[in-house]
PDB file of N, CA and C in Angstrom:
ATOM      1  N   UNK T   1       5.674 -22.650  -2.686  1.00  0.00           N
ATOM      2  CA  UNK T   1       4.959 -21.822  -1.739  1.00  0.00           C
ATOM      3  C   UNK T   1       5.629 -20.459  -1.575  1.00  0.00           C
ATOM      4  N   UNK T   2       6.948 -20.442  -1.652  1.00  0.00           N
ATOM      5  CA  UNK T   2       7.682 -19.190  -1.519  1.00  0.00           C
ATOM      6  C   UNK T   2       7.407 -18.229  -2.657  1.00  0.00           C
ATOM      7  N   UNK T   3       7.266 -18.783  -3.858  1.00  0.00           N
ATOM      8  CA  UNK T   3       6.982 -17.929  -5.015  1.00  0.00           C
ATOM      9  C   UNK T   3       5.587 -17.326  -4.925  1.00  0.00           C
ATOM     10  N   UNK T   4       4.642 -18.107  -4.413  1.00  0.00           N
ATOM     11  CA  UNK T   4       3.282 -17.600  -4.253  1.00  0.00           C
ATOM     12  C   UNK T   4       3.254 -16.452  -3.243  1.00  0.00           C
ATOM     13  N   UNK T   5       3.948 -16.618  -2.134  1.00  0.00           N
ATOM     14  CA  UNK T   5       4.012 -15.558  -1.120  1.00  0.00           C
ATOM     15  C   UNK T   5       4.680 -14.308  -1.690  1.00  0.00           C
ATOM     16  N   UNK T   6       5.724 -14.493  -2.469  1.00  0.00           N
ATOM     17  CA  UNK T   6       6.408 -13.354  -3.087  1.00  0.00           C
ATOM     18  C   UNK T   6       5.498 -12.644  -4.084  1.00  0.00           C
ATOM     19  N   UNK T   7       4.727 -13.407  -4.839  1.00  0.00           N
ATOM     20  CA  UNK T   7       3.792 -12.819  -5.799  1.00  0.00           C
ATOM     21  C   UNK T   7       2.700 -12.029  -5.081  1.00  0.00           C
ATOM     22  N   UNK T   8       2.161 -12.586  -4.012  1.00  0.00           N
ATOM     23  CA  UNK T   8       1.135 -11.888  -3.236  1.00  0.00           C
ATOM     24  C   UNK T   8       1.705 -10.610  -2.629  1.00  0.00           C
ATOM     25  N   UNK T   9       2.925 -10.676  -2.126  1.00  0.00           N
ATOM     26  CA  UNK T   9       3.574  -9.497  -1.553  1.00  0.00           C
ATOM     27  C   UNK T   9       3.786  -8.421  -2.615  1.00  0.00           C
ATOM     28  N   UNK T  10       4.195  -8.824  -3.795  1.00  0.00           N
ATOM     29  CA  UNK T  10       4.398  -7.870  -4.888  1.00  0.00           C
ATOM     30  C   UNK T  10       3.084  -7.210  -5.290  1.00  0.00           C
ATOM     31  N   UNK T  11       2.037  -7.998  -5.432  1.00  0.00           N
ATOM     32  CA  UNK T  11       0.723  -7.456  -5.795  1.00  0.00           C
ATOM     33  C   UNK T  11       0.224  -6.493  -4.722  1.00  0.00           C
ATOM     34  N   UNK T  12       0.408  -6.852  -3.455  1.00  0.00           N
ATOM     35  CA  UNK T  12      -0.027  -5.980  -2.356  1.00  0.00           C
ATOM     36  C   UNK T  12       0.716  -4.653  -2.392  1.00  0.00           C
ATOM     37  N   UNK T  13       2.018  -4.694  -2.601  1.00  0.00           N
ATOM     38  CA  UNK T  13       2.812  -3.466  -2.645  1.00  0.00           C
ATOM     39  C   UNK T  13       2.410  -2.595  -3.828  1.00  0.00           C
ATOM     40  N   UNK T  14       2.225  -3.197  -4.981  1.00  0.00           N
ATOM     41  CA  UNK T  14       1.835  -2.438  -6.174  1.00  0.00           C
ATOM     42  C   UNK T  14       0.465  -1.806  -5.978  1.00  0.00           C
ATOM     43  N   UNK T  15      -0.479  -2.557  -5.388  1.00  0.00           N
ATOM     44  CA  UNK T  15      -1.820  -2.018  -5.141  1.00  0.00           C
ATOM     45  C   UNK T  15      -1.763  -0.796  -4.228  1.00  0.00           C
ATOM     46  N   UNK T  16      -1.026  -0.899  -3.128  1.00  0.00           N
ATOM     47  CA  UNK T  16      -0.932   0.223  -2.185  1.00  0.00           C
ATOM     48  C   UNK T  16      -0.306   1.432  -2.873  1.00  0.00           C
ATOM     49  N   UNK T  17       0.788   1.225  -3.562  1.00  0.00           N
ATOM     50  CA  UNK T  17       1.487   2.344  -4.206  1.00  0.00           C
ATOM     51  C   UNK T  17       0.622   2.976  -5.294  1.00  0.00           C
ATOM     52  N   UNK T  18      -0.028   2.157  -6.107  1.00  0.00           N
ATOM     53  CA  UNK T  18      -0.894   2.687  -7.167  1.00  0.00           C
ATOM     54  C   UNK T  18      -2.036   3.500  -6.577  1.00  0.00           C
ATOM     55  N   UNK T  19      -2.748   2.913  -5.633  1.00  0.00           N
ATOM     56  CA  UNK T  19      -3.903   3.595  -5.052  1.00  0.00           C
ATOM     57  C   UNK T  19      -3.478   4.864  -4.323  1.00  0.00           C
ATOM     58  N   UNK T  20      -2.380   4.796  -3.653  1.00  0.00           N
ATOM     59  CA  UNK T  20      -1.880   5.922  -2.878  1.00  0.00           C
ATOM     60  C   UNK T  20      -1.586   7.131  -3.759  1.00  0.00           C
ATOM     61  N   UNK T  21      -0.888   6.920  -4.859  1.00  0.00           N
ATOM     62  CA  UNK T  21      -0.452   8.041  -5.691  1.00  0.00           C
ATOM     63  C   UNK T  21      -1.480   8.474  -6.726  1.00  0.00           C
ATOM     64  N   UNK T  22      -2.480   7.631  -7.031  1.00  0.00           N
ATOM     65  CA  UNK T  22      -3.457   8.024  -8.045  1.00  0.00           C
ATOM     66  C   UNK T  22      -4.818   8.391  -7.474  1.00  0.00           C
ATOM     67  N   UNK T  23      -5.230   7.768  -6.394  1.00  0.00           N
ATOM     68  CA  UNK T  23      -6.588   7.964  -5.884  1.00  0.00           C
ATOM     69  C   UNK T  23      -6.657   8.747  -4.581  1.00  0.00           C
ATOM     70  N   UNK T  24      -5.630   8.687  -3.775  1.00  0.00           N
ATOM     71  CA  UNK T  24      -5.665   9.282  -2.445  1.00  0.00           C
ATOM     72  C   UNK T  24      -5.117  10.705  -2.499  1.00  0.00           C
ATOM     73  N   UNK T  25      -6.014  11.679  -2.525  1.00  0.00           N
ATOM     74  CA  UNK T  25      -5.604  13.082  -2.591  1.00  0.00           C
ATOM     75  C   UNK T  25      -5.578  13.741  -1.219  1.00  0.00           C
ATOM     76  N   UNK T  26      -5.962  13.017  -0.186  1.00  0.00           N
ATOM     77  CA  UNK T  26      -6.044  13.589   1.154  1.00  0.00           C
ATOM     78  C   UNK T  26      -4.696  13.647   1.860  1.00  0.00           C
ATOM     79  N   UNK T  27      -3.743  12.848   1.435  1.00  0.00           N
ATOM     80  CA  UNK T  27      -2.448  12.782   2.110  1.00  0.00           C
ATOM     81  C   UNK T  27      -1.434  13.714   1.448  1.00  0.00           C
ATOM     82  N   UNK T  28      -0.506  14.209   2.255  1.00  0.00           N
ATOM     83  CA  UNK T  28       0.573  15.038   1.707  1.00  0.00           C
ATOM     84  C   UNK T  28       1.586  14.133   0.995  1.00  0.00           C
ATOM     85  N   UNK T  29       2.470  14.750   0.244  1.00  0.00           N
ATOM     86  CA  UNK T  29       3.495  13.974  -0.458  1.00  0.00           C
ATOM     87  C   UNK T  29       4.417  13.248   0.515  1.00  0.00           C
ATOM     88  N   UNK T  30       4.686  13.867   1.652  1.00  0.00           N
ATOM     89  CA  UNK T  30       5.536  13.221   2.659  1.00  0.00           C
ATOM     90  C   UNK T  30       4.868  11.966   3.203  1.00  0.00           C
ATOM     91  N   UNK T  31       3.578  12.053   3.505  1.00  0.00           N
ATOM     92  CA  UNK T  31       2.847  10.882   3.997  1.00  0.00           C
ATOM     93  C   UNK T  31       2.792   9.785   2.937  1.00  0.00           C
ATOM     94  N   UNK T  32       2.609  10.186   1.697  1.00  0.00           N
ATOM     95  CA  UNK T  32       2.596   9.210   0.604  1.00  0.00           C
ATOM     96  C   UNK T  32       3.950   8.524   0.470  1.00  0.00           C
ATOM     97  N   UNK T  33       5.014   9.285   0.633  1.00  0.00           N
ATOM     98  CA  UNK T  33       6.355   8.709   0.560  1.00  0.00           C
ATOM     99  C   UNK T  33       6.583   7.700   1.684  1.00  0.00           C
ATOM    100  N   UNK T  34       6.131   8.021   2.879  1.00  0.00           N
ATOM    101  CA  UNK T  34       6.261   7.092   4.007  1.00  0.00           C
ATOM    102  C   UNK T  34       5.469   5.815   3.737  1.00  0.00           C
ATOM    103  N   UNK T  35       4.238   5.945   3.253  1.00  0.00           N
ATOM    104  CA  UNK T  35       3.437   4.765   2.909  1.00  0.00           C
ATOM    105  C   UNK T  35       4.121   3.943   1.820  1.00  0.00           C
ATOM    106  N   UNK T  36       4.729   4.611   0.840  1.00  0.00           N
ATOM    107  CA  UNK T  36       5.405   3.910  -0.250  1.00  0.00           C
ATOM    108  C   UNK T  36       6.591   3.104   0.263  1.00  0.00           C
ATOM    109  N   UNK T  37       7.402   3.705   1.111  1.00  0.00           N
ATOM    110  CA  UNK T  37       8.549   2.987   1.682  1.00  0.00           C
ATOM    111  C   UNK T  37       8.071   1.790   2.492  1.00  0.00           C
ATOM    112  N   UNK T  38       7.025   1.986   3.277  1.00  0.00           N
ATOM    113  CA  UNK T  38       6.473   0.870   4.063  1.00  0.00           C
ATOM    114  C   UNK T  38       5.911  -0.218   3.156  1.00  0.00           C
ATOM    115  N   UNK T  39       5.267   0.176   2.058  1.00  0.00           N
ATOM    116  CA  UNK T  39       4.711  -0.812   1.129  1.00  0.00           C
ATOM    117  C   UNK T  39       5.811  -1.656   0.504  1.00  0.00           C
ATOM    118  N   UNK T  40       6.937  -1.048   0.224  1.00  0.00           N
ATOM    119  CA  UNK T  40       8.055  -1.795  -0.352  1.00  0.00           C
ATOM    120  C   UNK T  40       8.690  -2.710   0.693  1.00  0.00           C
ATOM    121  N   UNK T  41       8.825  -2.221   1.916  1.00  0.00           N
ATOM    122  CA  UNK T  41       9.499  -2.994   2.959  1.00  0.00           C
ATOM    123  C   UNK T  41       8.609  -4.065   3.589  1.00  0.00           C
ATOM    124  N   UNK T  42       7.356  -3.733   3.825  1.00  0.00           N
ATOM    125  CA  UNK T  42       6.447  -4.640   4.540  1.00  0.00           C
ATOM    126  C   UNK T  42       5.144  -4.770   3.759  1.00  0.00           C
ATOM    127  N   UNK T  43       5.202  -5.279   2.573  1.00  0.00           N
ATOM    128  CA  UNK T  43       4.103  -5.189   1.619  1.00  0.00           C
ATOM    129  C   UNK T  43       2.756  -5.700   2.115  1.00  0.00           C
ATOM    130  N   UNK T  44       2.670  -6.915   2.588  1.00  0.00           N
ATOM    131  CA  UNK T  44       1.373  -7.479   2.959  1.00  0.00           C
ATOM    132  C   UNK T  44       0.824  -6.796   4.209  1.00  0.00           C
ATOM    133  N   UNK T  45       1.664  -6.593   5.192  1.00  0.00           N
ATOM    134  CA  UNK T  45       1.225  -5.930   6.424  1.00  0.00           C
ATOM    135  C   UNK T  45       0.793  -4.495   6.125  1.00  0.00           C
ATOM    136  N   UNK T  46       1.559  -3.803   5.309  1.00  0.00           N
ATOM    137  CA  UNK T  46       1.214  -2.434   4.939  1.00  0.00           C
ATOM    138  C   UNK T  46      -0.101  -2.388   4.174  1.00  0.00           C
ATOM    139  N   UNK T  47      -0.333  -3.337   3.284  1.00  0.00           N
ATOM    140  CA  UNK T  47      -1.583  -3.369   2.527  1.00  0.00           C
ATOM    141  C   UNK T  47      -2.779  -3.543   3.456  1.00  0.00           C
ATOM    142  N   UNK T  48      -2.650  -4.390   4.446  1.00  0.00           N
ATOM    143  CA  UNK T  48      -3.746  -4.601   5.396  1.00  0.00           C
ATOM    144  C   UNK T  48      -3.997  -3.328   6.206  1.00  0.00           C
ATOM    145  N   UNK T  49      -2.933  -2.727   6.708  1.00  0.00           N
ATOM    146  CA  UNK T  49      -3.080  -1.498   7.490  1.00  0.00           C
ATOM    147  C   UNK T  49      -3.639  -0.378   6.620  1.00  0.00           C
ATOM    148  N   UNK T  50      -3.143  -0.247   5.396  1.00  0.00           N
ATOM    149  CA  UNK T  50      -3.629   0.790   4.479  1.00  0.00           C
ATOM    150  C   UNK T  50      -5.113   0.595   4.186  1.00  0.00           C
ATOM    151  N   UNK T  51      -5.528  -0.629   3.980  1.00  0.00           N
ATOM    152  CA  UNK T  51      -6.934  -0.903   3.688  1.00  0.00           C
ATOM    153  C   UNK T  51      -7.831  -0.404   4.822  1.00  0.00           C
ATOM    154  N   UNK T  52      -7.473  -0.707   6.053  1.00  0.00           N
ATOM    155  CA  UNK T  52      -8.329  -0.343   7.174  1.00  0.00           C
ATOM    156  C   UNK T  52      -8.205   1.118   7.604  1.00  0.00           C
ATOM    157  N   UNK T  53      -7.087   1.777   7.317  1.00  0.00           N
ATOM    158  CA  UNK T  53      -6.922   3.160   7.761  1.00  0.00           C
ATOM    159  C   UNK T  53      -7.158   4.201   6.672  1.00  0.00           C
ATOM    160  N   UNK T  54      -6.923   3.869   5.415  1.00  0.00           N
ATOM    161  CA  UNK T  54      -7.030   4.864   4.351  1.00  0.00           C
ATOM    162  C   UNK T  54      -8.047   4.493   3.274  1.00  0.00           C
ATOM    163  N   UNK T  55      -7.959   3.302   2.755  1.00  0.00           N
ATOM    164  CA  UNK T  55      -8.767   2.898   1.601  1.00  0.00           C
ATOM    165  C   UNK T  55     -10.257   2.988   1.896  1.00  0.00           C
ATOM    166  N   UNK T  56     -10.681   2.503   3.052  1.00  0.00           N
ATOM    167  CA  UNK T  56     -12.104   2.506   3.384  1.00  0.00           C
ATOM    168  C   UNK T  56     -12.630   3.919   3.591  1.00  0.00           C
ATOM    169  N   UNK T  57     -11.796   4.862   3.972  1.00  0.00           N
ATOM    170  CA  UNK T  57     -12.227   6.249   4.132  1.00  0.00           C
ATOM    171  C   UNK T  57     -12.510   6.893   2.781  1.00  0.00           C
ATOM    172  N   UNK T  58     -11.753   6.505   1.779  1.00  0.00           N
ATOM    173  CA  UNK T  58     -11.887   7.097   0.451  1.00  0.00           C
ATOM    174  C   UNK T  58     -13.087   6.515  -0.284  1.00  0.00           C
ATOM    175  N   UNK T  59     -13.311   5.235  -0.131  1.00  0.00           N
ATOM    176  CA  UNK T  59     -14.407   4.554  -0.826  1.00  0.00           C
ATOM    177  C   UNK T  59     -15.684   4.916  -0.210  1.00  0.00           C
TER     178      UNK T  59
END
């Protein structure tokens, strides 16, 4: 179960970082850096927050 949670956390962090730096042109580099650090530190929670605050605005 621990490996599954770690895999989900890794996928969530990679998704946020990828989308942030390739698709999201509305944020400054500083904001992107803050999101990136949060994605690495709190991957699943950050992915959920990013989805509701940034991703849906872009789509």
